[in-house]
Tab-separated table of C-alpha atoms in Angstrom:
chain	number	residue	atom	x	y	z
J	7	UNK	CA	31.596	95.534	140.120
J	8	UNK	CA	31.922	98.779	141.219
J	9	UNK	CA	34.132	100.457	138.991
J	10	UNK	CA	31.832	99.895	136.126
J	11	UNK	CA	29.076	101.549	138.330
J	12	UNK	CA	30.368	104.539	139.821
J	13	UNK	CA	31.747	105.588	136.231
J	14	UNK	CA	28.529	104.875	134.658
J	15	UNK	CA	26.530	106.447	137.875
J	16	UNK	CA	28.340	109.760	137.576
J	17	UNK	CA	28.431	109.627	133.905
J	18	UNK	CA	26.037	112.594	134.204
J	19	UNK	CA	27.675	114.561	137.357
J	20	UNK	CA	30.876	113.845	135.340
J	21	UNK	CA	29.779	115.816	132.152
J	22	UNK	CA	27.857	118.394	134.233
J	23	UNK	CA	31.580	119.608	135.758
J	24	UNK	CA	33.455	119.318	132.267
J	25	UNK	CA	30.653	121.573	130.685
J	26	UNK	CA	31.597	124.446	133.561
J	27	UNK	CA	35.453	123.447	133.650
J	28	UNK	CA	37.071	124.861	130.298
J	29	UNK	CA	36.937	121.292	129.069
J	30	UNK	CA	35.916	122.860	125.346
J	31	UNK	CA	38.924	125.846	126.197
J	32	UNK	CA	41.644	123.413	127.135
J	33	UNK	CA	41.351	120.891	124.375
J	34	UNK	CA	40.578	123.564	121.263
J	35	UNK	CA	43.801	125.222	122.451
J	36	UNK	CA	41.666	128.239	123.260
J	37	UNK	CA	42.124	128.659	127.060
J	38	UNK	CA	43.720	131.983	127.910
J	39	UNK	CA	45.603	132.532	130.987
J	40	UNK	CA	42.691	134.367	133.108
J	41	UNK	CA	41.263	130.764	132.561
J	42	UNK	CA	44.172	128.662	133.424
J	43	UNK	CA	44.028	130.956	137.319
J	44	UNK	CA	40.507	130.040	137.908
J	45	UNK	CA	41.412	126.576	136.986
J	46	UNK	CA	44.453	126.461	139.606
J	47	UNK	CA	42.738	128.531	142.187
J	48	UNK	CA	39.626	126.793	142.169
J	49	UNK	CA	41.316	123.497	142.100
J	50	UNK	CA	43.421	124.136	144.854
J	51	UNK	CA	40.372	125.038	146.994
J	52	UNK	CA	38.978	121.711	146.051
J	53	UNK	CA	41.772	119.929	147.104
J	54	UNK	CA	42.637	121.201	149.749
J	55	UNK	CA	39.086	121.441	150.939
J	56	UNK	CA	39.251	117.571	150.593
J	57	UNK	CA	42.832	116.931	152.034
J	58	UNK	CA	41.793	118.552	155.257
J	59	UNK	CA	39.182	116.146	155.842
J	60	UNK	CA	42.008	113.372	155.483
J	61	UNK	CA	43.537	113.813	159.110
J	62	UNK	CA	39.815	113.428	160.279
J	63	UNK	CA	38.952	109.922	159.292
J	64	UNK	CA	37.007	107.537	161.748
J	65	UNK	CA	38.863	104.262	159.999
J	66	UNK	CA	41.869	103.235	158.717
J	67	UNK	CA	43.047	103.628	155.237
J	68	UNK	CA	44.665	100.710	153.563
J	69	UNK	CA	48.081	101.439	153.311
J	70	UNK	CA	48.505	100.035	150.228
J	71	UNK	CA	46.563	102.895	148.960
J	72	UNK	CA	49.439	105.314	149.500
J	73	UNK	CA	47.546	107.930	150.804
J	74	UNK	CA	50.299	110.102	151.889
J	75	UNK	CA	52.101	110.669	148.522
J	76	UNK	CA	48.426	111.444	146.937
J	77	UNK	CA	48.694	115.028	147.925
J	78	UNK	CA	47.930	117.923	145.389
J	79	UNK	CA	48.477	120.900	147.568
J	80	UNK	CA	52.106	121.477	147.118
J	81	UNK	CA	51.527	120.760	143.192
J	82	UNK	CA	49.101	123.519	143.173
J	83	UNK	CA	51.064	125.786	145.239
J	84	UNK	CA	53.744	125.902	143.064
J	85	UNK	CA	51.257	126.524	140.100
J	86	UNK	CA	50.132	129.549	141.980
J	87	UNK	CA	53.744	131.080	143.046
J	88	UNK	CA	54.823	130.321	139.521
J	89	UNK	CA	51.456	132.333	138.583
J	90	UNK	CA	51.218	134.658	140.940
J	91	UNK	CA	47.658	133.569	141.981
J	92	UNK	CA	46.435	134.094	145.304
J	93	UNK	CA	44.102	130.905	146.733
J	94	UNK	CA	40.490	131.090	146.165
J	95	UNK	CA	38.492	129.965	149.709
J	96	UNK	CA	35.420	127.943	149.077
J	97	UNK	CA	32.553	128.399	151.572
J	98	UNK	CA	30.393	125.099	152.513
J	99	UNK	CA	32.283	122.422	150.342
J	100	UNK	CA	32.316	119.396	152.505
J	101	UNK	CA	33.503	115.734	150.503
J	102	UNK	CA	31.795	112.776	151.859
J	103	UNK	CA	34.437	111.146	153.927
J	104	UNK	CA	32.304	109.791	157.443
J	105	UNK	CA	32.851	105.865	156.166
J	106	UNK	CA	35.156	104.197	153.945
J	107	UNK	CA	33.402	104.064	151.095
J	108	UNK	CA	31.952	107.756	151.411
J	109	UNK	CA	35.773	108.318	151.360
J	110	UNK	CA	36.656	106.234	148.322
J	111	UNK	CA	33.802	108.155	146.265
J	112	UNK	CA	35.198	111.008	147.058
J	113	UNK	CA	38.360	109.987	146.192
J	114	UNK	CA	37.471	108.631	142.845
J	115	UNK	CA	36.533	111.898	141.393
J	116	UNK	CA	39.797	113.263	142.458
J	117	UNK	CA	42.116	110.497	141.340
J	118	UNK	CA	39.713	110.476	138.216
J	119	UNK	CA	41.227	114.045	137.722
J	120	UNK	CA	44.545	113.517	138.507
J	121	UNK	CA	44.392	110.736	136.192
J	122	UNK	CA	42.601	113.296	133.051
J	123	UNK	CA	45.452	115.674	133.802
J	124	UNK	CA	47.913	113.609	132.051
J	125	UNK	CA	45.674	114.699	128.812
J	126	UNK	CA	45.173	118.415	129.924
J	127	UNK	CA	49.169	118.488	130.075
J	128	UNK	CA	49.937	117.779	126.926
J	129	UNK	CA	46.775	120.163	125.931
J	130	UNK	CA	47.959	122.969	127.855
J	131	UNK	CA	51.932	122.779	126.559
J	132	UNK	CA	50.319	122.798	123.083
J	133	UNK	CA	48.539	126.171	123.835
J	134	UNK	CA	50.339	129.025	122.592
J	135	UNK	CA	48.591	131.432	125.120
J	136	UNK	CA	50.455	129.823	127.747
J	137	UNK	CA	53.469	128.693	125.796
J	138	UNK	CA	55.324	131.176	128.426
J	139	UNK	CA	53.992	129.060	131.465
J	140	UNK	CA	57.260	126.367	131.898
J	141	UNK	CA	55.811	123.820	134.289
J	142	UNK	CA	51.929	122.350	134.858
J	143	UNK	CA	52.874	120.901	138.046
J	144	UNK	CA	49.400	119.845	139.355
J	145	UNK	CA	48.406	118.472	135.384
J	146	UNK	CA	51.637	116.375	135.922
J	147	UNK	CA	50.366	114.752	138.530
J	148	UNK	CA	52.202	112.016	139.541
J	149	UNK	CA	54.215	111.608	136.933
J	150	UNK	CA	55.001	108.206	135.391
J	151	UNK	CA	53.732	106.793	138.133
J	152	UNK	CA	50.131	108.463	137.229
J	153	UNK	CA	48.876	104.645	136.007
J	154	UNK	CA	50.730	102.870	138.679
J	155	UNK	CA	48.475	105.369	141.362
J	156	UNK	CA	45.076	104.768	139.367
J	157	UNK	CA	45.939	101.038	139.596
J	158	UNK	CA	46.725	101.253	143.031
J	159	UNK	CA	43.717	103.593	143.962
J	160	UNK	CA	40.982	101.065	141.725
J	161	UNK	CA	42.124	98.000	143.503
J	162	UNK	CA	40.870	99.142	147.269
J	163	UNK	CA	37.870	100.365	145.225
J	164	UNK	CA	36.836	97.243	143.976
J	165	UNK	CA	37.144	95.563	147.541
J	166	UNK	CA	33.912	97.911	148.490
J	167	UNK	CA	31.359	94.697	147.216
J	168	UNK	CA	28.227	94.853	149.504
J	169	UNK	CA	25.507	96.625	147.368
J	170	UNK	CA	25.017	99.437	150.145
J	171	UNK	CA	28.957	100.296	150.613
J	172	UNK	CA	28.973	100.258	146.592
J	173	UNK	CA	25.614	102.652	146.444
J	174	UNK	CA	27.181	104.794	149.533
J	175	UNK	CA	30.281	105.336	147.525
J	176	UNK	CA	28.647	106.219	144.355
J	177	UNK	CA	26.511	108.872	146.421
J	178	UNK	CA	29.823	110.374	147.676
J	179	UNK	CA	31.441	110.371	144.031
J	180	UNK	CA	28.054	112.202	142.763
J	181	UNK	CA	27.988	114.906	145.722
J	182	UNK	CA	31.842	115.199	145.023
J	183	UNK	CA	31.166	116.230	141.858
J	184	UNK	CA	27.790	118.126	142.168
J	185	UNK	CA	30.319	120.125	144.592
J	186	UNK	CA	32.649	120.710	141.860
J	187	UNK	CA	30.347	121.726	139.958
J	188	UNK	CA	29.100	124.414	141.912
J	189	UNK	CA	32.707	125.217	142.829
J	190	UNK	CA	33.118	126.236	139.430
J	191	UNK	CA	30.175	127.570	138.647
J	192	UNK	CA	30.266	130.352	140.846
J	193	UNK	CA	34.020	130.581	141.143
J	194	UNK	CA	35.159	130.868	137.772
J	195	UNK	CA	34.811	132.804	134.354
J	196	UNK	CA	33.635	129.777	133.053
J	197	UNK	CA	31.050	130.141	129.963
J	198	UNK	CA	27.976	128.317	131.580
């Protein structure tokens, strides 16, 4: 089955991002607020890197996958206004998005995070160097609805069966987050 695959496939790509991402910061309560920009900014970036290649796509996506309410740019924007952040732009960061599954790889990762940021949240409201931020609108996600979304999202994945649709998708989750990686690598104050 796929799912079990492209999370233990990525495992490594995964942990590669989370060690340049102010994983360590954001759960020991230590991130400051220079940290919490560079995560906005560099997440916006991402996202909308990513969303851009959505009016693009060669195929149709499954309705049922809700595509259009699976936005992040307006989440992040307000993040930024409320920070007073200016966007970051990302040279050369292209998702995988030329086939389905390419696109559902890609989309993984980022539903993957959307789905993490219900932990960061409560993290982040914890952290008493940004108990003066009121609102994490892009670590709220989706809400309550978060679960329903992930459920939603993992049920087109596992339609992707045929063993090179399944291998193309786990490339495109890996390059997604080899991208992130570098995203953050170079774009951030992150401690390497």
């Amino acid at each position: 089955m796929i799912r079990e695959r492209i999370k233990s496939e990525t495992k490594e790509a995964h942990d590669a991002v989370e060690s340049v991402s102010y994983s360590k910061e954001i759960m020991s309560g230590k991130l400051n607020e220079a940290q919490y920009k560079e995560l906005i900014r560099v997440n916006y970036s991402l996202n909308k890197a990513f969303e851009q290649e959505w009016d693009k796509l060669n195929f149709e996506v499954p309705s049922t996958l809700m595509l259009d309410h699976r936005s992040k740019i307006e989440l992040l924007e307000k993040d930024m206004e409320l920070l007073g952040v200016d966007p970051m732009e990302l040279e050369h960061v292209n998702f995988k998005t030329s086939t389905f599954p390419e696109f559902m790889g890609s989309l993984y990762v980022f539903e993957g995070s959307t789905l993490g940021g219900s932990v960061i949240k409560k993290q982040l409201e914890k952290n008493v160097e940004l108990a003066h931020i009121k609102d994490f609108h892009f670590y709220k996600g989706y809400g309550d609805k978060t679960g329903m979304m992930w459920k939603l999202f993992l049920d087109e994945l596992n339609k992707i069966e045929e063993k090179d649709q399944v291998d193309e998708a786990i490339l495109a989750a890996t390059t997604a987050f080899d991208q992130i990686h570098s995203a953050f690598k170079n774009g951030t104050l992150s401690s390497k």
